[in-house]
PDB file of C-alpha atoms and ligand atoms in Angstrom:
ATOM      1  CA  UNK A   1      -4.692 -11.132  12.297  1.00 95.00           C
ATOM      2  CA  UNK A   2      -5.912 -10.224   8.986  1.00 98.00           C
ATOM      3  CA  UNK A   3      -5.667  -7.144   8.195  1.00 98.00           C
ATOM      4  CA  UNK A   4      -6.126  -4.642   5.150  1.00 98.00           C
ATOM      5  CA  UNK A   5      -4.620  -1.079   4.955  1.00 98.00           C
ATOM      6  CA  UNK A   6      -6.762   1.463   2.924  1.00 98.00           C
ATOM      7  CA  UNK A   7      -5.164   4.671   1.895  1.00 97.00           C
ATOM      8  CA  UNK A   8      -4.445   6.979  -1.087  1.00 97.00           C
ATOM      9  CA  UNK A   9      -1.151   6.887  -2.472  1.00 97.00           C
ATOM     10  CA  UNK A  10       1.150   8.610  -0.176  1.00 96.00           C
ATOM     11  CA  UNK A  11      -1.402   8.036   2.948  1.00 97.00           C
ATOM     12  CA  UNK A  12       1.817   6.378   4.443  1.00 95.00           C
ATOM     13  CA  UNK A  13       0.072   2.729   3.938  1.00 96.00           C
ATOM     14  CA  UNK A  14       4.128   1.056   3.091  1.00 94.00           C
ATOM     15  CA  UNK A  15       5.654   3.612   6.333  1.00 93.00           C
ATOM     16  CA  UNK A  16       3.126   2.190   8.796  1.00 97.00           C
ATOM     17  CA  UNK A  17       3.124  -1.239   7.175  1.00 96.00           C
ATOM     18  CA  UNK A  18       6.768  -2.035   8.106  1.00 93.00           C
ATOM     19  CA  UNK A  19       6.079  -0.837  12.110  1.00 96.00           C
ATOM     20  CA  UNK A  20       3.682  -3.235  12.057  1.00 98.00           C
ATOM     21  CA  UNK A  21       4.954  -5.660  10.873  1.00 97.00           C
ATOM     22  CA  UNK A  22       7.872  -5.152  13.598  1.00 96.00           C
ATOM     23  CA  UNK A  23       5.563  -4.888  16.120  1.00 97.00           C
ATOM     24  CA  UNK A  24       2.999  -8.273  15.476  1.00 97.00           C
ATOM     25  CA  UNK A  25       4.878  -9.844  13.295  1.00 97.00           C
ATOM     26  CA  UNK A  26       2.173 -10.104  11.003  1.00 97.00           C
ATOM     27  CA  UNK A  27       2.931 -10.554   7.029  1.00 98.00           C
ATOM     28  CA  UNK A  28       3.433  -7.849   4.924  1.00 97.00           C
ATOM     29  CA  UNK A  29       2.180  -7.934   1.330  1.00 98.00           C
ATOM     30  CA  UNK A  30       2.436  -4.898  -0.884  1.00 97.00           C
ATOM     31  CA  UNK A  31       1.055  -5.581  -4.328  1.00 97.00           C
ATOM     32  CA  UNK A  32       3.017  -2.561  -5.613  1.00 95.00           C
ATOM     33  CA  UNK A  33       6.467  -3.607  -4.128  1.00 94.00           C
ATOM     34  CA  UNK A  34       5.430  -7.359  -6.260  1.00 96.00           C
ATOM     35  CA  UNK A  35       5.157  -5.808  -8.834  1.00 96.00           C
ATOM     36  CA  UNK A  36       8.547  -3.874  -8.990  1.00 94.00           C
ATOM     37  CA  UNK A  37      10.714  -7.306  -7.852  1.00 93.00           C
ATOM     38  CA  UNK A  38       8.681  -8.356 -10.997  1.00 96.00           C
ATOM     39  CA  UNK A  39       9.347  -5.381 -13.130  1.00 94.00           C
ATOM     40  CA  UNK A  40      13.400  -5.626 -11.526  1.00 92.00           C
ATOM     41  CA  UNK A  41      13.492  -8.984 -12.296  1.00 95.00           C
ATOM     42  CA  UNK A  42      12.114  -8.872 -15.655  1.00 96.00           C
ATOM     43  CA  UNK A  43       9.535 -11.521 -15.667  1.00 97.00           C
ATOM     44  CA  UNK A  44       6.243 -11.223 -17.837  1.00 96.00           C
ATOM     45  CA  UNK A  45       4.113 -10.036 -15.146  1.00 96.00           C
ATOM     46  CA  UNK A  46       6.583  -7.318 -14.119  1.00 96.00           C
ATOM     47  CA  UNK A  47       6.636  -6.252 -17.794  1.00 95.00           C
ATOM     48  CA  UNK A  48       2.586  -6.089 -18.218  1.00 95.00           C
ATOM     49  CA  UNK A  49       2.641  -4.366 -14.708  1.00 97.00           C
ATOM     50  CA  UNK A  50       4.723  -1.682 -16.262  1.00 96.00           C
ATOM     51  CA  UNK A  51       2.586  -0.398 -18.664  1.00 95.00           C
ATOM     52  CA  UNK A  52      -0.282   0.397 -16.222  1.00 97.00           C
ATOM     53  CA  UNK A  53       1.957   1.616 -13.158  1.00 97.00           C
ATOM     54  CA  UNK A  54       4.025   4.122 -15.628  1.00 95.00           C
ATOM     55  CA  UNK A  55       0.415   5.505 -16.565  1.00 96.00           C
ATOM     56  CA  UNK A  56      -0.594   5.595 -13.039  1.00 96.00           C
ATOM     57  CA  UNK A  57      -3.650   2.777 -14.045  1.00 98.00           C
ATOM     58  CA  UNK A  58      -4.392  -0.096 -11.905  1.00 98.00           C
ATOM     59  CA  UNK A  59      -2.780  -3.281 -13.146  1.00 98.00           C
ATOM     60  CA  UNK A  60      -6.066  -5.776 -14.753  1.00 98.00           C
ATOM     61  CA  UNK A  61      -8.186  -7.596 -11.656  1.00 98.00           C
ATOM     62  CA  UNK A  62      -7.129 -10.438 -13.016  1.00 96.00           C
ATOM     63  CA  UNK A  63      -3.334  -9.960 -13.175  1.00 97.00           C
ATOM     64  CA  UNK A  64      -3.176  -8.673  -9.743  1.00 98.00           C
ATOM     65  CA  UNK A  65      -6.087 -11.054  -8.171  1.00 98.00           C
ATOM     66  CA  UNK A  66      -4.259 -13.776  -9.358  1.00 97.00           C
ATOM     67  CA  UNK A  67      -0.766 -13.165  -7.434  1.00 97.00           C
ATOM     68  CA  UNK A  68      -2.534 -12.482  -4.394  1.00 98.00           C
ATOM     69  CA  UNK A  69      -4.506 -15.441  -4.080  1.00 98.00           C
ATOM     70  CA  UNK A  70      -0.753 -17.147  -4.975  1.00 97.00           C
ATOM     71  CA  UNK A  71       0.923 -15.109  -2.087  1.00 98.00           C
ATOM     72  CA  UNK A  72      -1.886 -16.008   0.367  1.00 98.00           C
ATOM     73  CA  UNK A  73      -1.032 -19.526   0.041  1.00 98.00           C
ATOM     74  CA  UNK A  74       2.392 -19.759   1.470  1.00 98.00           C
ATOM     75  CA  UNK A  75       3.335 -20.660   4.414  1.00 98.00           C
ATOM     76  CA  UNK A  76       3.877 -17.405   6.421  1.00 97.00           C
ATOM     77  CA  UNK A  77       0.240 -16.702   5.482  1.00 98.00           C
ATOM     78  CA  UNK A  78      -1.233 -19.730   7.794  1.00 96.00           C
ATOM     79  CA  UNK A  79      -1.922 -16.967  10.708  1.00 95.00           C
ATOM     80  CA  UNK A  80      -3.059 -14.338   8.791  1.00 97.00           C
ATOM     81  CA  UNK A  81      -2.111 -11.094   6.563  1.00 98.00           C
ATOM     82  CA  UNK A  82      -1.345  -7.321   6.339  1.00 98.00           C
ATOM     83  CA  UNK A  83      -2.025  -6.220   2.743  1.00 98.00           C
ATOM     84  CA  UNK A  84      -1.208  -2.901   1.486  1.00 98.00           C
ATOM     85  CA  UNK A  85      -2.357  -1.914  -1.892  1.00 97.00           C
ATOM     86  CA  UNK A  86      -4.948  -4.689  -2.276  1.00 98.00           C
ATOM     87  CA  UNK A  87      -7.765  -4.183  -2.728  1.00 98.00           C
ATOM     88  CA  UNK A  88      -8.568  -1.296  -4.912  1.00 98.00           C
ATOM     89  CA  UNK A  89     -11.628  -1.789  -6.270  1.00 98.00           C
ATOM     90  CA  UNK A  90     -14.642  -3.496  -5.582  1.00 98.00           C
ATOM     91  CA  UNK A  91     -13.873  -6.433  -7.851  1.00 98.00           C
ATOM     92  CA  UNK A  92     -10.837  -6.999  -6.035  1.00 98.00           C
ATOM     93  CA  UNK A  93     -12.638  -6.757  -2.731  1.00 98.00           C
ATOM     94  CA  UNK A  94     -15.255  -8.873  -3.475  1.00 98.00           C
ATOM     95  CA  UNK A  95     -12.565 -11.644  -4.688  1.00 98.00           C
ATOM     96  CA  UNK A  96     -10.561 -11.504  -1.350  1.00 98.00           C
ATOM     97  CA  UNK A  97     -13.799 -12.334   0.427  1.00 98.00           C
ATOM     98  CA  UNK A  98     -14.017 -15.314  -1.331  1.00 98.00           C
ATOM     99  CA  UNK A  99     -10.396 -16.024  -0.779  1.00 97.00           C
ATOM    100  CA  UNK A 100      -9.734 -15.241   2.845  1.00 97.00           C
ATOM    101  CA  UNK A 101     -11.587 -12.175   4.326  1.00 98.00           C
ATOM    102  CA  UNK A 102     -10.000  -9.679   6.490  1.00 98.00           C
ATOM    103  CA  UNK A 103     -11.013  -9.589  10.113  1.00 97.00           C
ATOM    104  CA  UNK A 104     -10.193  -5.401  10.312  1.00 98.00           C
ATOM    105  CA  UNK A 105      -9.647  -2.769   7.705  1.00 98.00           C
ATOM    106  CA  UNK A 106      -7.759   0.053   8.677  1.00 98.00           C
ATOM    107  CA  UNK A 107      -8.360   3.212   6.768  1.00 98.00           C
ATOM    108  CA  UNK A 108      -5.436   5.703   6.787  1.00 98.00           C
ATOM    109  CA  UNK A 109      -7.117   9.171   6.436  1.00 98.00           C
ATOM    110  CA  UNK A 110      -5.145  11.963   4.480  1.00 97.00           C
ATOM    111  CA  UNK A 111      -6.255  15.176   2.964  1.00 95.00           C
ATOM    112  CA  UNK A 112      -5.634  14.628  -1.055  1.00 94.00           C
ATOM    113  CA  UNK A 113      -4.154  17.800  -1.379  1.00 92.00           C
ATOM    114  CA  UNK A 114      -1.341  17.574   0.333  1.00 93.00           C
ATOM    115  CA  UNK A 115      -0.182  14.124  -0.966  1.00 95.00           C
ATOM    116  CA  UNK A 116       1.547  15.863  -4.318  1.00 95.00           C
ATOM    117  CA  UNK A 117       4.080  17.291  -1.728  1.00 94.00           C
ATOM    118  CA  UNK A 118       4.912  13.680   0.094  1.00 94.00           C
ATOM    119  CA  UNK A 119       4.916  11.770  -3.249  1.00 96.00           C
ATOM    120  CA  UNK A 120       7.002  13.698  -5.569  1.00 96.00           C
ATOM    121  CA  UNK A 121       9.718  14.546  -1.929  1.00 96.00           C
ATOM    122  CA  UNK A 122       9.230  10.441  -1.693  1.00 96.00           C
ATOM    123  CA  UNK A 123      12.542   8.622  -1.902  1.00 96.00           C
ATOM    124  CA  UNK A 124      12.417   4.549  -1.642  1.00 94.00           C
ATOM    125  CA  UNK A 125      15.285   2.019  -0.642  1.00 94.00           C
ATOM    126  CA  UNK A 126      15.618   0.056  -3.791  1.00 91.00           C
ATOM    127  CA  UNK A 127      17.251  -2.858  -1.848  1.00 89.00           C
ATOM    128  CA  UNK A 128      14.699  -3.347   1.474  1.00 88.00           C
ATOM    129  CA  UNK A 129      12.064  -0.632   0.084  1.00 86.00           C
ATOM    130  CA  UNK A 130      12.320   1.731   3.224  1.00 89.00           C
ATOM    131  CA  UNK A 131      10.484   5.106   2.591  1.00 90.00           C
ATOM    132  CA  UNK A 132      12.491   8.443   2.984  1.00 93.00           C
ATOM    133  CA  UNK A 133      11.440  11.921   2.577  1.00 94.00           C
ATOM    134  CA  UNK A 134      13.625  14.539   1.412  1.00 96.00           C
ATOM    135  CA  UNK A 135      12.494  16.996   3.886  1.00 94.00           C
ATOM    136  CA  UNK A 136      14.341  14.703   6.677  1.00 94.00           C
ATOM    137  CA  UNK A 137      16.727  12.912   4.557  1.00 94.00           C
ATOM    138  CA  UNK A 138      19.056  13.859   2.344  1.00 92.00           C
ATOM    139  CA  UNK A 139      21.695  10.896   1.612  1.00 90.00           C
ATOM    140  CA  UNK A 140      21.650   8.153  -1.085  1.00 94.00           C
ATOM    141  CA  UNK A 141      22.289   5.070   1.183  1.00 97.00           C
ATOM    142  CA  UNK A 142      19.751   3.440   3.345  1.00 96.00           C
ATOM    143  CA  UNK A 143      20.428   3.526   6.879  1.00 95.00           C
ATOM    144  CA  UNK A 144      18.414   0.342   7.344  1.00 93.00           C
ATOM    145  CA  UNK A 145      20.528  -1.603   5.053  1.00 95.00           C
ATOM    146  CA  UNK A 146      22.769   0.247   3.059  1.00 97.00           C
ATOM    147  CA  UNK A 147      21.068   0.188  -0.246  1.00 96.00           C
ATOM    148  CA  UNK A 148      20.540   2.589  -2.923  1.00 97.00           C
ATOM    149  CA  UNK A 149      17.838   5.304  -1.912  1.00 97.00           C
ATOM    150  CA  UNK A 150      15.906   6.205  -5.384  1.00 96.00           C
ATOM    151  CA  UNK A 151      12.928   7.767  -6.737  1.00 96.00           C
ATOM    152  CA  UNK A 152      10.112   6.154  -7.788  1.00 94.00           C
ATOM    153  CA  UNK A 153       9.120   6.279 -11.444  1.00 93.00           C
ATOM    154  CA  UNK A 154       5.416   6.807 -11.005  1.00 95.00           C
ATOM    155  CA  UNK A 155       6.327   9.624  -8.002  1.00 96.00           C
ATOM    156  CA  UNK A 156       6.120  12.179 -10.699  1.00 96.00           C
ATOM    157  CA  UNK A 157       4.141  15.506 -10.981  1.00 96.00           C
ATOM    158  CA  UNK A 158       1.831  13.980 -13.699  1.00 97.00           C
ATOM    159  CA  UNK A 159       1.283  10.086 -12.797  1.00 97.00           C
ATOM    160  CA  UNK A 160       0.803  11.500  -9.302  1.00 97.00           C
ATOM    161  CA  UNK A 161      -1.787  12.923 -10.328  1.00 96.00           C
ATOM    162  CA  UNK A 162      -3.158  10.187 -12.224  1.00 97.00           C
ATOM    163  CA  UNK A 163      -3.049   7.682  -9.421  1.00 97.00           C
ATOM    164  CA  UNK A 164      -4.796  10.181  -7.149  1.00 97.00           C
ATOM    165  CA  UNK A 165      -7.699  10.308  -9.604  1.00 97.00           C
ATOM    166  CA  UNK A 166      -7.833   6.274  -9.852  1.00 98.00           C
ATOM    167  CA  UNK A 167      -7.961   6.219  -6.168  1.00 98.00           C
ATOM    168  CA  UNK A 168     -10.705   8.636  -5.980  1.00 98.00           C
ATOM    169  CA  UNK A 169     -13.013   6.931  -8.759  1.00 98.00           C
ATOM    170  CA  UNK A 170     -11.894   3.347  -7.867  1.00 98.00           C
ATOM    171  CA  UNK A 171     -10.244   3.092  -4.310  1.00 98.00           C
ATOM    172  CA  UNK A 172     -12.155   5.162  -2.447  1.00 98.00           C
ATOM    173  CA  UNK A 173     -15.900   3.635  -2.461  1.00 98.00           C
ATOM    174  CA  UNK A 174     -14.059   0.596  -0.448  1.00 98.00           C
ATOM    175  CA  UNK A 175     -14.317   3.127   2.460  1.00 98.00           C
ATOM    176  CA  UNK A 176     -18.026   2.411   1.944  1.00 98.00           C
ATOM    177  CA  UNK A 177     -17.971  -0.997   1.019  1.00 98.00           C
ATOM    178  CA  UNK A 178     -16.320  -2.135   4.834  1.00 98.00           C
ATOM    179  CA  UNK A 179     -18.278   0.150   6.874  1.00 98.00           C
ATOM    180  CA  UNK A 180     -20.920  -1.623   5.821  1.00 98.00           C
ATOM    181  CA  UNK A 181     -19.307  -4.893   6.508  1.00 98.00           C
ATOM    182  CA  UNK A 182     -18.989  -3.383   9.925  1.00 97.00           C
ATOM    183  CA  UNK A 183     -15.208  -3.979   9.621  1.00 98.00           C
ATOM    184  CA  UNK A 184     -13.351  -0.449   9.522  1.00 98.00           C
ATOM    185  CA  UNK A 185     -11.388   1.525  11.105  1.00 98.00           C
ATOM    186  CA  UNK A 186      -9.924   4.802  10.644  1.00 98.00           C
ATOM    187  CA  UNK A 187      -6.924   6.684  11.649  1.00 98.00           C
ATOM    188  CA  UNK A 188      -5.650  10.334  11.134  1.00 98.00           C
ATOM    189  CA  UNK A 189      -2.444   9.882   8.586  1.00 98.00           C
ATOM    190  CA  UNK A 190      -2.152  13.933   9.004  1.00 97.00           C
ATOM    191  CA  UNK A 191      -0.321  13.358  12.187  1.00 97.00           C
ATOM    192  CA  UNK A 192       3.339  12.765  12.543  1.00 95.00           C
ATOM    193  CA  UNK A 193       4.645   8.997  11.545  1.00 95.00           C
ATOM    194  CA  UNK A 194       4.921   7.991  14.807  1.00 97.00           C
ATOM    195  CA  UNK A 195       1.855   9.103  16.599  1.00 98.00           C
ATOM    196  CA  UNK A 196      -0.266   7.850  13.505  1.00 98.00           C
ATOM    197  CA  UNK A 197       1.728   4.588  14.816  1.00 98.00           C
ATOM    198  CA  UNK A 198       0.245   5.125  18.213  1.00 98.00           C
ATOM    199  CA  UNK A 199      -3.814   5.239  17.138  1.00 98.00           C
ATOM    200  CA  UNK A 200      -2.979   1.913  15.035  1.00 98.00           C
ATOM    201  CA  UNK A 201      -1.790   0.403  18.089  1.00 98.00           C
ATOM    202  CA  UNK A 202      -4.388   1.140  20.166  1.00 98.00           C
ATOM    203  CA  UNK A 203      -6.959  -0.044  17.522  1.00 97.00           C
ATOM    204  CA  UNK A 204      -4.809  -3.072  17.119  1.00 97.00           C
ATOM    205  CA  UNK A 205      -4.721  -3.891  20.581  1.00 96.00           C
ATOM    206  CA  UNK A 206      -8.077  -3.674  21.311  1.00 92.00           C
ATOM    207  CA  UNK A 207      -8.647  -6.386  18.805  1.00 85.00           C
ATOM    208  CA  UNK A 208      -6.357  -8.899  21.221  1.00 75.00           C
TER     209      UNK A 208
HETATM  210  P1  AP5 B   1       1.619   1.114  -4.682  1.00 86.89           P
HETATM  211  O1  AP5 B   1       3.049   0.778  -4.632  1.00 86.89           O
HETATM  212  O2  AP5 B   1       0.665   0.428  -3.809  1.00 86.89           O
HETATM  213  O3  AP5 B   1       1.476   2.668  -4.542  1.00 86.89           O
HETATM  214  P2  AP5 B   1       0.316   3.585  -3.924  1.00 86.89           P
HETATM  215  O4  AP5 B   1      -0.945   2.967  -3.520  1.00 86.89           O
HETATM  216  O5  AP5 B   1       0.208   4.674  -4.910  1.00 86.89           O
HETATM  217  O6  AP5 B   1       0.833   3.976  -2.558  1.00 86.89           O
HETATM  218  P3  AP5 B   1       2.241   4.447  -2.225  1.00 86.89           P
HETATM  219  O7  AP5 B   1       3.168   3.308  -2.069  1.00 86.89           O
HETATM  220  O8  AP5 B   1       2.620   5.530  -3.206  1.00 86.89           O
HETATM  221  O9  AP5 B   1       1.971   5.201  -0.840  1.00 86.89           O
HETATM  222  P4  AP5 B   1       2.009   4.668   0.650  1.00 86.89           P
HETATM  223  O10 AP5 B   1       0.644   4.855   1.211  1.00 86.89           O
HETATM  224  O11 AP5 B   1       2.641   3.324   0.767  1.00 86.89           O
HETATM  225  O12 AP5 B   1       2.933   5.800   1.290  1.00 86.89           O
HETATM  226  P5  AP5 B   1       4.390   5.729   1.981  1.00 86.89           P
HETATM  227  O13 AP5 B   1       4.310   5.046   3.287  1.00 86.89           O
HETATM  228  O14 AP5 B   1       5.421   5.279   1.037  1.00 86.89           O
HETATM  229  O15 AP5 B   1       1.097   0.906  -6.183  1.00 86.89           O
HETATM  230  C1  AP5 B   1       1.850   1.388  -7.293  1.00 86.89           C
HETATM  231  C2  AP5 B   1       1.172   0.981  -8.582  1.00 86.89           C
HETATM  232  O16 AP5 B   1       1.109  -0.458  -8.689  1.00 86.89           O
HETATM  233  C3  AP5 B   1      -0.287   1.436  -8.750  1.00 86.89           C
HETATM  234  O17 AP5 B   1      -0.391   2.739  -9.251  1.00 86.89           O
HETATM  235  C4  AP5 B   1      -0.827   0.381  -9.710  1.00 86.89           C
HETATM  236  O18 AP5 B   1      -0.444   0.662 -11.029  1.00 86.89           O
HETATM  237  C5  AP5 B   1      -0.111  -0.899  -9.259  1.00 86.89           C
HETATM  238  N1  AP5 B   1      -0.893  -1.641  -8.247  1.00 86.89           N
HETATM  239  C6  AP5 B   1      -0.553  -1.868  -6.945  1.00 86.89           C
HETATM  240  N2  AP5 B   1      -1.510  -2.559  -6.311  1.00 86.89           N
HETATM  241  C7  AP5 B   1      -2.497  -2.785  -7.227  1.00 86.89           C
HETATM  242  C8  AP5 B   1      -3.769  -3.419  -7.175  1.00 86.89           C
HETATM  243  N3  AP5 B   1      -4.243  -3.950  -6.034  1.00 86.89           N
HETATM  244  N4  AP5 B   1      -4.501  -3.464  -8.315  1.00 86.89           N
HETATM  245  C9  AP5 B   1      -4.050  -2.933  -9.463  1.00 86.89           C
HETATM  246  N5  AP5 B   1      -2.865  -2.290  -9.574  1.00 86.89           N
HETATM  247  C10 AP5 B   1      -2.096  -2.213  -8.465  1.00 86.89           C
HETATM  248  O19 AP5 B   1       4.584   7.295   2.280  1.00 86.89           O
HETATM  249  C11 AP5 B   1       4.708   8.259   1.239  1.00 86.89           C
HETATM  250  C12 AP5 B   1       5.698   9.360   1.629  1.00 86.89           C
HETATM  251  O20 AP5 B   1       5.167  10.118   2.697  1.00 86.89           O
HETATM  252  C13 AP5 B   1       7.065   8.854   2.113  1.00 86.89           C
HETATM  253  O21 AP5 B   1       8.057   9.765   1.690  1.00 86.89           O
HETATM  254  C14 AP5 B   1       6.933   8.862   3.639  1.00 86.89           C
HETATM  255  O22 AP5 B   1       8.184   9.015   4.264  1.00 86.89           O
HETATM  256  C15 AP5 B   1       5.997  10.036   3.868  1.00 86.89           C
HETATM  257  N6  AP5 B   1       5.099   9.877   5.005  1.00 86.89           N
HETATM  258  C16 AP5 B   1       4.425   8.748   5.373  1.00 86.89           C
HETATM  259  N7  AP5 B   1       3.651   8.968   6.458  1.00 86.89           N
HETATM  260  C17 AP5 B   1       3.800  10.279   6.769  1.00 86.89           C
HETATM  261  C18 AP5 B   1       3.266  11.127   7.809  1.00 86.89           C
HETATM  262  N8  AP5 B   1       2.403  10.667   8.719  1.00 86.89           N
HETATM  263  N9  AP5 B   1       3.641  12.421   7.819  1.00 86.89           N
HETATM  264  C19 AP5 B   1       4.523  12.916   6.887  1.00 86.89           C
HETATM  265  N10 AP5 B   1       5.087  12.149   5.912  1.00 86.89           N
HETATM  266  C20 AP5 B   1       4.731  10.853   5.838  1.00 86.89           C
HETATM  267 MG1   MG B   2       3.460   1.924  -0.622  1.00 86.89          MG
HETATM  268 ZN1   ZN B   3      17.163  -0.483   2.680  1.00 86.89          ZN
END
């Protein structure tokens, strides 16, 4: 399976990801969560990544191109993919074509206006990068792993709203861009975690 997940930020791309990932044990690659190992870990990219993802910019095509055409090469690539975050333009689109081009691109549909709310209540395991929401959850630990639950830096009011623009100008034509490819599919990310779950399994196993 290769597979791409389209979304806004905050269409619950990362919360459906890891139930998939459960389910077909297909590989998950986040750009975003590279990026913040990098930025934890202090390494050049992580450091140039910073400067875009605290202004709620995308990272340069080239940058972020780059480490996924790396990441694609290993191993537990050889059956396939699940990105999340990539791609986000048409640039980057057009460049994972060339590399290895998805069989099925699942759109996550979301109205924009009520992704302020899920973003800035967002709270992420900084050890295994489960999503929480503090409407349901109000500890500090992970109940996955343990780890320490924390807040984004970009989940604030203002880069919120940032990214939500750069998805609009940028992200959003690739809705276009795979219709017309004939490979997407779309899914209402309105509805409750788990039955958004459901309508990705039944477009999944129709595939089979
Ligand atoms: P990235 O980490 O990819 O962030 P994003 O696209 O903004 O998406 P999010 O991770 O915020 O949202 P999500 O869809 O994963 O939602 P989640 O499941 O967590 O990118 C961050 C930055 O890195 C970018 O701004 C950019 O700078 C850089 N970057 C990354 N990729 C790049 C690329 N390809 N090119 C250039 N730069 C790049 O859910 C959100 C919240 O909602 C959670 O609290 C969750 O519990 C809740 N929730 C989820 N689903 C539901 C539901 N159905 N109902 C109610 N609540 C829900
Ligand atoms: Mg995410
Ligand atoms: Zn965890």
């Amino acid at each position: 399976m290769k597979l791409v997940l389209l979304g806004a930020p905050g269409a619950g791309k990362g919360t459906q990801a890891t139930k998939i990932a459960e389910k077909y044990g297909v590989t998950h690659i986040s750009t975003g969560d590279i990026f913040r190992k990098n930025l934890k870990e202090g390494t050049p990219v992580g450091l140039k990544a910073k400067a875009y993802i605290d202004k709620g910019q995308l990272v340069p095509d080239e940058v972020t191109c780059e480490i996924v055409a790396e990441r694609l090469k290993e191993a537990d690539c050889k059956t396939g993919y699940m990105l999340d975050g990539f791609p986000r333009n048409v640039m980057q689109a057009e460049a994972l074509d060339k590399m290895s081009a998805p069989d099925l691109v699942l759109n996550i549909a979301v109205d924009l206006d009520k992704l302020m709310a899920r973003l800035t209540g967002r709270r992420v395991c900084s050890a295994c990068g489960e999503s929480y929401h503090v409407s349901t959850f109000s500890g500090n630990k992970c109940t996955k792993c343990g780890g320490d639950v924390i807040q984004r830096a970009d989940d604030n009011e203002e880069t919120v709203g940032k990214r939500l623009k750069v998805y609009t100008d940028q992200t959003q034509p690739l809705i276009d861009y795979y219709k017309a490819q004939g490979k997407l599919a779309e899914v209402d990310g309105m509805k409750a975690i788990d039955d958004v779950f459901a309508e990705i399994v039944t477009v999944l196993d129709a595939l089979a």
